[in-house]
mmCIF file of C-alpha atoms in Angstrom:
data_model
loop_
_atom_site.group_PDB
_atom_site.id
_atom_site.type_symbol
_atom_site.label_atom_id
_atom_site.label_comp_id
_atom_site.label_asym_id
_atom_site.label_seq_id
_atom_site.Cartn_x
_atom_site.Cartn_y
_atom_site.Cartn_z
ATOM 1 C CA MET A 14 109.877 87.696 56.751
ATOM 2 C CA LYS A 15 112.161 85.141 58.638
ATOM 3 C CA LYS A 16 111.563 82.950 61.525
ATOM 4 C CA ILE A 17 113.644 82.482 64.461
ATOM 5 C CA ASN A 18 112.773 79.511 66.418
ATOM 6 C CA VAL A 19 113.126 79.640 70.556
ATOM 7 C CA PRO A 20 112.171 75.681 71.262
ATOM 8 C CA LEU A 21 111.940 75.887 75.174
ATOM 9 C CA PRO A 22 110.750 72.366 76.657
ATOM 10 C CA GLY A 23 107.755 73.788 77.849
ATOM 11 C CA LYS A 24 107.221 76.422 75.332
ATOM 12 C CA LYS A 25 107.998 76.576 71.540
ATOM 13 C CA TYR A 26 107.669 79.919 70.070
ATOM 14 C CA PRO A 27 109.170 82.067 66.960
ATOM 15 C CA VAL A 28 110.551 85.251 66.297
ATOM 16 C CA TYR A 29 109.580 87.020 63.216
ATOM 17 C CA THR A 30 111.890 89.600 61.737
ATOM 18 C CA GLY A 31 111.065 91.729 58.520
ATOM 19 C CA ASN A 32 111.526 94.941 57.233
ATOM 20 C CA GLY A 33 108.028 96.678 56.884
ATOM 21 C CA SER A 34 106.677 93.235 58.222
ATOM 22 C CA SER A 35 103.543 95.012 59.984
ATOM 23 C CA ALA A 36 101.167 94.421 57.292
ATOM 24 C CA GLN A 37 101.397 90.251 58.313
ATOM 25 C CA PHE A 38 101.153 90.980 61.810
ATOM 26 C CA GLU A 39 97.024 90.234 61.611
ATOM 27 C CA LYS A 40 98.253 87.188 59.617
ATOM 28 C CA MET A 41 100.390 85.900 62.655
ATOM 29 C CA LEU A 42 97.695 86.499 65.283
ATOM 30 C CA VAL A 43 95.377 84.161 63.455
ATOM 31 C CA ARG A 44 98.518 81.849 62.950
ATOM 32 C CA HIS A 45 98.717 81.423 66.456
ATOM 33 C CA LYS A 46 95.371 81.304 67.516
ATOM 34 C CA MET A 47 95.160 84.281 69.561
ATOM 35 C CA PRO A 48 91.885 85.211 71.477
ATOM 36 C CA ALA A 49 89.645 87.596 69.863
ATOM 37 C CA ARG A 50 90.186 90.038 72.367
ATOM 38 C CA ILE A 51 93.192 91.744 72.758
ATOM 39 C CA LEU A 52 94.754 94.680 74.881
ATOM 40 C CA ALA A 53 97.218 96.463 73.305
ATOM 41 C CA VAL A 54 100.090 98.215 75.811
ATOM 42 C CA VAL A 55 101.478 100.781 73.485
ATOM 43 C CA ASP A 56 104.451 103.271 74.302
ATOM 44 C CA ALA A 57 103.339 106.782 74.019
ATOM 45 C CA SER A 58 106.239 107.363 71.650
ATOM 46 C CA VAL A 59 105.163 104.610 69.561
ATOM 47 C CA ILE A 60 101.628 106.505 69.175
ATOM 48 C CA LYS A 61 103.563 109.912 68.253
ATOM 49 C CA TYR A 62 105.909 108.675 65.607
ATOM 50 C CA GLN A 63 104.924 105.609 64.365
ATOM 51 C CA LYS A 64 101.184 106.151 63.461
ATOM 52 C CA GLU A 65 101.169 104.774 59.758
ATOM 53 C CA ALA A 66 102.536 101.039 61.599
ATOM 54 C CA LEU A 67 100.342 101.184 64.642
ATOM 55 C CA SER A 68 97.462 101.767 62.442
ATOM 56 C CA ILE A 69 98.465 98.793 60.851
ATOM 57 C CA LEU A 70 99.114 96.680 63.804
ATOM 58 C CA LEU A 71 96.095 97.464 65.563
ATOM 59 C CA ASN A 72 93.237 97.615 62.253
ATOM 60 C CA SER A 73 91.756 94.352 62.388
ATOM 61 C CA ALA A 74 88.754 93.047 61.085
ATOM 62 C CA LYS A 75 89.238 89.607 62.935
ATOM 63 C CA PHE A 76 90.529 90.967 66.435
ATOM 64 C CA LYS A 77 89.149 93.284 68.728
ATOM 65 C CA ILE A 78 92.088 95.204 69.807
ATOM 66 C CA GLU A 79 91.889 98.222 72.405
ATOM 67 C CA LEU A 80 94.729 100.463 73.103
ATOM 68 C CA PHE A 81 95.839 101.107 76.499
ATOM 69 C CA ARG A 82 98.432 104.256 76.259
ATOM 70 C CA PHE A 83 101.738 103.688 78.461
ATOM 71 C CA THR A 84 104.361 106.360 79.036
ATOM 72 C CA ALA A 85 107.471 104.366 78.847
ATOM 73 C CA SER A 86 110.274 105.846 81.670
ATOM 74 C CA GLU A 87 112.461 103.695 84.198
ATOM 75 C CA GLU A 88 109.844 105.850 86.846
ATOM 76 C CA LYS A 89 106.976 103.933 85.615
ATOM 77 C CA LYS A 90 108.640 100.782 85.370
ATOM 78 C CA SER A 91 106.739 100.080 88.785
ATOM 79 C CA LEU A 92 103.727 98.287 90.384
ATOM 80 C CA ALA A 93 101.668 101.286 90.264
ATOM 81 C CA SER A 94 101.944 101.314 86.309
ATOM 82 C CA VAL A 95 101.113 97.325 86.302
ATOM 83 C CA GLU A 96 98.263 98.322 88.220
ATOM 84 C CA LYS A 97 96.735 100.556 86.044
ATOM 85 C CA ILE A 98 96.743 97.915 83.435
ATOM 86 C CA TYR A 99 95.238 95.520 85.434
ATOM 87 C CA LYS A 100 92.380 97.607 86.040
ATOM 88 C CA ALA A 101 92.181 98.797 82.425
ATOM 89 C CA LEU A 102 91.924 94.448 81.845
ATOM 90 C CA GLN A 103 89.091 93.918 84.747
ATOM 91 C CA ASN A 104 87.000 97.598 83.793
ATOM 92 C CA GLY A 105 87.037 96.141 79.990
ATOM 93 C CA GLY A 106 85.556 92.525 81.145
ATOM 94 C CA TYR A 107 89.170 90.856 80.138
ATOM 95 C CA GLY A 108 89.128 87.402 80.964
ATOM 96 C CA ARG A 109 91.469 84.270 80.594
ATOM 97 C CA ASP A 110 90.127 83.913 77.023
ATOM 98 C CA SER A 111 92.052 87.082 76.225
ATOM 99 C CA ALA A 112 95.445 88.890 75.299
ATOM 100 C CA VAL A 113 98.206 91.336 75.839
ATOM 101 C CA ILE A 114 100.186 92.921 73.440
ATOM 102 C CA ALA A 115 103.349 95.010 74.043
ATOM 103 C CA ILE A 116 103.974 97.533 71.375
ATOM 104 C CA GLY A 117 107.230 99.407 72.196
ATOM 105 C CA GLY A 118 110.736 99.107 73.866
ATOM 106 C CA GLY A 119 112.060 97.393 76.268
ATOM 107 C CA ILE A 120 110.410 98.919 79.506
ATOM 108 C CA THR A 121 106.823 98.694 77.706
ATOM 109 C CA GLY A 122 107.611 94.670 77.253
ATOM 110 C CA ASP A 123 108.557 94.054 80.545
ATOM 111 C CA VAL A 124 105.918 96.220 82.154
ATOM 112 C CA ALA A 125 102.993 94.679 79.744
ATOM 113 C CA ALA A 126 104.702 90.930 80.087
ATOM 114 C CA PHE A 127 104.480 91.221 83.763
ATOM 115 C CA ALA A 128 100.795 92.057 83.790
ATOM 116 C CA ALA A 129 99.857 89.292 81.193
ATOM 117 C CA SER A 130 101.813 86.937 83.438
ATOM 118 C CA THR A 131 100.040 87.632 86.754
ATOM 119 C CA TYR A 132 96.505 88.657 85.484
ATOM 120 C CA MET A 133 94.189 85.738 86.335
ATOM 121 C CA ARG A 134 97.287 83.682 86.589
ATOM 122 C CA GLY A 135 98.246 84.525 83.448
ATOM 123 C CA ILE A 136 96.904 85.197 79.750
ATOM 124 C CA LYS A 137 98.171 85.235 76.180
ATOM 125 C CA PHE A 138 101.197 87.690 75.536
ATOM 126 C CA VAL A 139 102.591 89.080 72.491
ATOM 127 C CA ASN A 140 105.429 91.114 72.411
ATOM 128 C CA VAL A 141 106.218 93.698 69.472
ATOM 129 C CA PRO A 142 109.219 95.235 70.209
ATOM 130 C CA THR A 143 110.001 98.877 68.145
ATOM 131 C CA SER A 144 113.496 99.802 69.710
ATOM 132 C CA LEU A 145 117.009 98.348 68.553
ATOM 133 C CA LEU A 146 117.623 97.437 72.365
ATOM 134 C CA SER A 147 114.441 95.544 72.946
ATOM 135 C CA MET A 148 114.625 93.825 69.672
ATOM 136 C CA VAL A 149 117.708 91.766 70.300
ATOM 137 C CA ASP A 150 117.698 92.063 74.328
ATOM 138 C CA SER A 151 114.259 92.284 76.395
ATOM 139 C CA SER A 152 111.809 90.742 73.663
ATOM 140 C CA VAL A 153 113.276 87.396 73.747
ATOM 141 C CA GLY A 154 113.562 85.023 76.689
ATOM 142 C CA GLY A 155 110.735 85.636 78.708
ATOM 143 C CA LYS A 156 112.044 87.871 81.600
ATOM 144 C CA THR A 157 109.342 90.247 82.796
ATOM 145 C CA GLY A 158 109.849 92.506 85.809
ATOM 146 C CA VAL A 159 109.442 96.294 87.550
ATOM 147 C CA ASN A 160 111.767 98.362 89.138
ATOM 148 C CA LEU A 161 111.494 98.474 93.111
ATOM 149 C CA ASN A 162 113.392 101.672 94.687
ATOM 150 C CA LYS A 163 116.524 101.861 93.026
ATOM 151 C CA SER A 164 116.678 98.178 92.486
ATOM 152 C CA LYS A 165 116.094 97.283 88.573
ATOM 153 C CA ASN A 166 114.025 94.180 87.556
ATOM 154 C CA LEU A 167 113.783 93.335 91.433
ATOM 155 C CA ILE A 168 109.984 92.054 91.052
ATOM 156 C CA GLY A 169 109.190 89.698 88.211
ATOM 157 C CA THR A 170 108.552 86.400 86.659
ATOM 158 C CA PHE A 171 109.779 84.119 83.628
ATOM 159 C CA TYR A 172 106.879 84.114 81.021
ATOM 160 C CA GLN A 173 107.395 83.231 77.314
ATOM 161 C CA PRO A 174 105.350 84.545 74.792
ATOM 162 C CA GLU A 175 103.157 83.490 72.105
ATOM 163 C CA PHE A 176 105.621 84.993 69.641
ATOM 164 C CA VAL A 177 107.557 88.183 69.067
ATOM 165 C CA PHE A 178 107.134 90.242 66.071
ATOM 166 C CA ILE A 179 109.776 92.350 64.788
ATOM 167 C CA ASP A 180 109.727 95.320 62.234
ATOM 168 C CA THR A 181 112.851 96.807 61.418
ATOM 169 C CA LYS A 182 111.027 99.487 59.197
ATOM 170 C CA MET A 183 110.341 100.974 62.639
ATOM 171 C CA LEU A 184 113.876 102.082 63.259
ATOM 172 C CA ASP A 185 113.502 104.803 61.132
ATOM 173 C CA THR A 186 112.352 107.395 63.749
ATOM 174 C CA LEU A 187 114.944 106.257 66.296
ATOM 175 C CA GLU A 188 117.383 108.465 67.774
ATOM 176 C CA PRO A 189 120.897 108.206 67.278
ATOM 177 C CA GLU A 190 121.337 107.705 70.757
ATOM 178 C CA GLY A 191 118.782 104.804 70.603
ATOM 179 C CA ILE A 192 120.630 103.052 67.994
ATOM 180 C CA TYR A 193 123.551 103.081 69.734
ATOM 181 C CA ALA A 194 121.439 101.812 73.076
ATOM 182 C CA GLY A 195 120.649 98.573 70.944
ATOM 183 C CA PHE A 196 124.266 98.183 69.641
ATOM 184 C CA GLY A 197 125.399 97.968 73.052
ATOM 185 C CA GLU A 198 123.465 94.761 73.404
ATOM 186 C CA ILE A 199 124.456 93.474 70.284
ATOM 187 C CA PHE A 200 128.276 94.232 70.917
ATOM 188 C CA LYS A 201 127.729 92.186 74.384
ATOM 189 C CA ILE A 202 126.456 89.219 72.268
ATOM 190 C CA SER A 203 129.149 89.616 70.046
ATOM 191 C CA TYR A 204 131.796 89.317 72.855
ATOM 192 C CA LEU A 205 129.893 86.163 74.237
ATOM 193 C CA ALA A 206 129.641 84.804 70.587
ATOM 194 C CA GLY A 207 132.973 85.298 69.568
ATOM 195 C CA LYS A 208 134.910 86.756 67.182
ATOM 196 C CA LYS A 209 133.388 85.736 64.179
ATOM 197 C CA MET A 210 130.085 87.994 65.036
ATOM 198 C CA PHE A 211 132.617 91.519 65.369
ATOM 199 C CA PRO A 212 132.520 91.802 61.267
ATOM 200 C CA LEU A 213 128.742 91.653 61.096
ATOM 201 C CA VAL A 214 127.986 93.902 64.176
ATOM 202 C CA GLU A 215 130.805 96.740 62.896
ATOM 203 C CA ASP A 216 129.095 96.712 59.191
ATOM 204 C CA ALA A 217 125.676 97.095 60.672
ATOM 205 C CA MET A 218 126.649 99.771 62.845
ATOM 206 C CA ALA A 219 128.316 101.503 60.090
ATOM 207 C CA GLU A 220 125.164 100.987 57.613
ATOM 208 C CA VAL A 221 121.905 101.620 59.921
ATOM 209 C CA PHE A 222 122.101 105.631 59.497
ATOM 210 C CA TYR A 223 121.804 105.393 55.882
ATOM 211 C CA GLY A 224 118.970 103.353 55.964
ATOM 212 C CA ASN A 225 120.717 100.263 55.201
ATOM 213 C CA TYR A 226 118.366 97.317 57.268
ATOM 214 C CA SER A 227 119.683 94.470 55.475
ATOM 215 C CA THR A 228 122.618 94.085 57.392
ATOM 216 C CA VAL A 229 121.119 95.483 60.698
ATOM 217 C CA GLU A 230 118.484 92.592 60.094
ATOM 218 C CA LYS A 231 121.236 90.050 59.800
ATOM 219 C CA ALA A 232 123.015 91.116 63.208
ATOM 220 C CA ILE A 233 119.481 91.459 64.699
ATOM 221 C CA CYS A 234 119.009 87.643 63.527
ATOM 222 C CA GLU A 235 122.269 86.666 64.916
ATOM 223 C CA ALA A 236 122.057 88.259 68.324
ATOM 224 C CA VAL A 237 118.442 86.875 68.720
ATOM 225 C CA LYS A 238 119.610 83.505 67.504
ATOM 226 C CA PHE A 239 122.487 83.442 70.099
ATOM 227 C CA LYS A 240 120.152 84.308 72.977
ATOM 228 C CA ALA A 241 117.690 81.936 71.929
ATOM 229 C CA GLY A 242 120.407 78.942 72.210
ATOM 230 C CA VAL A 243 121.553 80.238 76.017
ATOM 231 C CA VAL A 244 117.723 80.391 76.770
ATOM 232 C CA VAL A 245 116.768 77.198 75.476
ATOM 233 C CA LYS A 246 119.670 75.755 77.467
ATOM 234 C CA ASP A 247 118.984 77.710 80.764
ATOM 235 C CA GLU A 248 115.464 79.530 80.733
ATOM 236 C CA LYS A 249 115.595 80.530 84.481
ATOM 237 C CA GLU A 250 119.133 81.663 84.805
ATOM 238 C CA THR A 251 120.473 78.788 87.028
ATOM 239 C CA GLY A 252 123.794 78.586 85.292
ATOM 240 C CA LEU A 253 124.810 79.614 81.404
ATOM 241 C CA ARG A 254 122.342 81.763 81.078
ATOM 242 C CA LYS A 255 124.017 83.840 83.354
ATOM 243 C CA ILE A 256 126.451 84.907 80.743
ATOM 244 C CA LEU A 257 123.801 87.413 79.023
ATOM 245 C CA ASN A 258 124.708 89.420 82.266
ATOM 246 C CA LEU A 259 127.978 90.574 81.076
ATOM 247 C CA GLY A 260 128.653 94.390 81.514
ATOM 248 C CA HIS A 261 125.190 94.331 83.480
ATOM 249 C CA THR A 262 125.860 94.551 87.402
ATOM 250 C CA TYR A 263 128.180 98.222 86.284
ATOM 251 C CA ALA A 264 125.184 99.178 83.900
ATOM 252 C CA HIS A 265 122.215 98.766 86.351
ATOM 253 C CA ALA A 266 124.202 100.697 89.153
ATOM 254 C CA LEU A 267 125.374 103.363 86.561
ATOM 255 C CA GLU A 268 121.762 104.008 85.772
ATOM 256 C CA ALA A 269 120.436 103.927 89.261
ATOM 257 C CA GLU A 270 122.896 106.067 90.294
ATOM 258 C CA THR A 271 122.417 108.654 87.609
ATOM 259 C CA ASP A 272 118.340 108.402 88.191
ATOM 260 C CA TYR A 273 118.178 106.835 84.932
ATOM 261 C CA PHE A 274 120.016 109.484 82.818
ATOM 262 C CA VAL A 275 121.946 106.910 80.972
ATOM 263 C CA LYS A 276 119.599 104.820 78.750
ATOM 264 C CA HIS A 277 120.153 100.683 79.429
ATOM 265 C CA GLY A 278 122.201 99.823 76.314
ATOM 266 C CA LEU A 279 124.274 103.051 76.709
ATOM 267 C CA ALA A 280 125.348 101.899 80.237
ATOM 268 C CA VAL A 281 125.922 98.439 78.886
ATOM 269 C CA ILE A 282 129.069 99.542 76.812
ATOM 270 C CA GLY A 283 130.532 101.240 79.893
ATOM 271 C CA GLY A 284 129.676 97.798 81.521
ATOM 272 C CA LEU A 285 131.805 96.008 78.820
ATOM 273 C CA ALA A 286 134.560 98.358 79.618
ATOM 274 C CA PHE A 287 134.235 97.169 83.057
ATOM 275 C CA ALA A 288 134.258 93.763 82.797
ATOM 276 C CA LEU A 289 137.101 93.750 80.462
ATOM 277 C CA TYR A 290 139.236 95.855 82.366
ATOM 278 C CA LEU A 291 138.336 93.644 85.619
ATOM 279 C CA SER A 292 139.053 90.639 83.554
ATOM 280 C CA ARG A 293 142.442 91.633 83.188
ATOM 281 C CA ARG A 294 142.925 92.737 86.615
ATOM 282 C CA LYS A 295 141.822 89.038 88.161
ATOM 283 C CA GLY A 296 144.121 87.486 85.623
ATOM 284 C CA ILE A 297 141.514 86.099 83.403
ATOM 285 C CA MET A 298 142.050 87.865 80.551
ATOM 286 C CA THR A 299 145.446 88.432 79.479
ATOM 287 C CA GLU A 300 146.978 91.822 78.355
ATOM 288 C CA GLU A 301 146.902 91.023 74.905
ATOM 289 C CA LYS A 302 143.300 89.699 74.720
ATOM 290 C CA PHE A 303 142.489 93.077 76.510
ATOM 291 C CA ASN A 304 143.864 95.314 74.147
ATOM 292 C CA GLU A 305 142.316 93.443 71.314
ATOM 293 C CA ASN A 306 138.805 93.331 72.710
ATOM 294 C CA ILE A 307 138.671 96.825 74.088
ATOM 295 C CA LYS A 308 139.528 98.022 70.779
ATOM 296 C CA ARG A 309 136.061 96.876 69.625
ATOM 297 C CA ILE A 310 134.203 99.531 71.586
ATOM 298 C CA GLU A 311 136.584 102.346 71.377
ATOM 299 C CA PRO A 312 134.280 104.274 68.905
ATOM 300 C CA PHE A 313 131.754 104.644 71.427
ATOM 301 C CA ARG A 314 134.589 107.104 73.145
ATOM 302 C CA ASP A 315 133.979 109.445 70.759
ATOM 303 C CA ILE A 316 130.011 109.328 70.682
ATOM 304 C CA LEU A 317 128.836 109.009 74.253
ATOM 305 C CA VAL A 318 129.379 111.355 77.506
ATOM 306 C CA PHE A 319 127.658 109.798 80.630
ATOM 307 C CA PRO A 320 127.463 111.780 83.699
ATOM 308 C CA LYS A 321 129.557 111.932 86.933
ATOM 309 C CA ALA A 322 128.597 108.856 89.387
ATOM 310 C CA ASP A 323 130.778 108.891 92.638
ATOM 311 C CA PRO A 324 132.596 105.182 92.251
ATOM 312 C CA GLU A 325 131.735 104.766 96.131
ATOM 313 C CA LYS A 326 127.969 104.787 95.240
ATOM 314 C CA ILE A 327 128.185 102.673 92.298
ATOM 315 C CA TYR A 328 130.097 100.086 94.126
ATOM 316 C CA LEU A 329 127.055 100.032 96.638
ATOM 317 C CA SER A 330 124.402 99.951 94.138
ATOM 318 C CA MET A 331 126.091 96.584 93.142
ATOM 319 C CA LEU A 332 125.664 95.073 96.092
ATOM 320 C CA TRP A 333 121.717 95.473 95.735
ATOM 321 C CA ASP A 334 121.677 93.311 92.095
ATOM 322 C CA LYS A 335 119.644 90.719 92.508
ATOM 323 C CA LYS A 336 122.059 88.260 90.998
ATOM 324 C CA ASN A 337 124.446 88.568 94.330
ATOM 325 C CA ARG A 338 124.528 85.362 96.724
ATOM 326 C CA GLU A 339 125.490 85.579 100.189
ATOM 327 C CA GLY A 340 125.961 89.237 99.862
ATOM 328 C CA LYS A 341 128.713 88.885 97.450
ATOM 329 C CA ILE A 342 128.660 90.473 93.665
ATOM 330 C CA LYS A 343 128.923 87.955 91.204
ATOM 331 C CA PHE A 344 130.627 89.041 88.049
ATOM 332 C CA VAL A 345 130.570 87.470 84.378
ATOM 333 C CA LEU A 346 133.962 88.047 83.023
ATOM 334 C CA LEU A 347 135.747 87.001 79.870
ATOM 335 C CA LYS A 348 139.059 85.011 78.876
ATOM 336 C CA ASP A 349 138.437 86.069 75.295
ATOM 337 C CA ALA A 350 135.743 86.836 73.128
ATOM 338 C CA GLY A 351 133.539 83.667 73.430
ATOM 339 C CA GLU A 352 134.690 82.700 76.502
ATOM 340 C CA ALA A 353 133.083 83.842 79.619
ATOM 341 C CA VAL A 354 133.445 82.763 83.514
ATOM 342 C CA ILE A 355 130.298 83.379 85.527
ATOM 343 C CA ASP A 356 129.862 83.954 89.025
ATOM 344 C CA VAL A 357 133.489 85.544 89.552
ATOM 345 C CA GLU A 358 133.957 87.353 93.065
ATOM 346 C CA ALA A 359 136.423 90.393 93.331
ATOM 347 C CA ALA A 360 137.459 92.416 96.409
ATOM 348 C CA LYS A 361 136.149 95.999 96.653
ATOM 349 C CA GLY A 362 139.568 97.530 95.941
ATOM 350 C CA GLU A 363 139.131 95.539 92.556
ATOM 351 C CA VAL A 364 135.905 96.720 91.816
ATOM 352 C CA ILE A 365 136.329 100.184 92.332
ATOM 353 C CA ALA A 366 139.639 100.181 90.003
ATOM 354 C CA ALA A 367 137.186 99.169 87.226
ATOM 355 C CA ILE A 368 134.622 101.332 88.111
ATOM 356 C CA LYS A 369 137.285 103.967 87.760
ATOM 357 C CA PHE A 370 138.526 102.791 84.332
ATOM 358 C CA ALA A 371 134.886 102.428 82.772
ATOM 359 C CA GLN A 372 134.468 106.241 83.582
ATOM 360 C CA LYS A 373 137.544 107.015 82.083
ATOM 361 C CA PHE A 374 136.548 105.117 79.044
ATOM 362 C CA ILE A 375 133.687 106.900 78.740
ATOM 363 C CA PRO A 376 133.972 110.615 79.067
ATOM 364 C CA VAL A 377 131.555 112.224 81.863
ATOM 365 C CA ARG A 378 130.250 115.309 82.774
ATOM 366 C CA GLY A 379 127.913 116.834 85.629
ATOM 367 C CA ILE A 380 124.503 116.902 85.011
#
């Protein structure tokens, strides 16, 4: 099992990764001096498809771990769901000397972490991401949150876990769409990290469907290391951490305007196409660099099909993005792979043109 440290000034914590590592989970709970009473918020899909791994994670002689079933969806990523977790904690007599564990994808992690960060002003939290997307994205960095109406993650906190525990064996039950969604975020990070990461990511994507997780684990580790390095320098997203929003302004708007039909990691792929086009349109990226970089995500054109969405409505949804300032949309764009530019503004016509390019890049159909 590998260990990656996230050395934040206020709280240092590790990310553990391994294939079949669930058997060591209790050992990690002991190592990190977790409370004896723990509420495990578990994604219903994990309960259904990961029975063996879940049994290993929850069966403990040293800790009393109670299961709270959570049906993960963007609709359930709400204050109402958080309140149900509060009530389970209150009714179960959980005090400040207790903890919450999230076992599931990004939605489960975000909701459970938000509940943990606010119950009794904060109790200990551990994240066990089970999807590729959550392994490389939401599980690291301490962002928690729920949606409000169509605004994604509008309500939330920054709250770091005691540790993150990744068992890549859990990827066995993921559908191809879930794998592609995870690689959407991995590709995003590779665009930020630079060209040196592209070969590893492309090899990992080629091998994952053959059950070869050694290269996938390396890609996960590189993604986690990069994100951890950014978060350590800017935990509260006042500067450098903004680069992690590459492709996300479009992605969040696309998700909202399709009623979350498009999974987040897949929407990010469209967001990367959007960002690359707008970078060229703004003169930040040269035509040569654009052609070189867009090729990296062209394989997704043969895989993905997005639903139709009105460009005007996507634009209006972008105006509600929480990263905006003074009513102006702020974009993360690229000069080249490894060279991000933050807080770029664009005229409405430029944004609409980029939306139309992204929609042309990924084929669309009606829903």
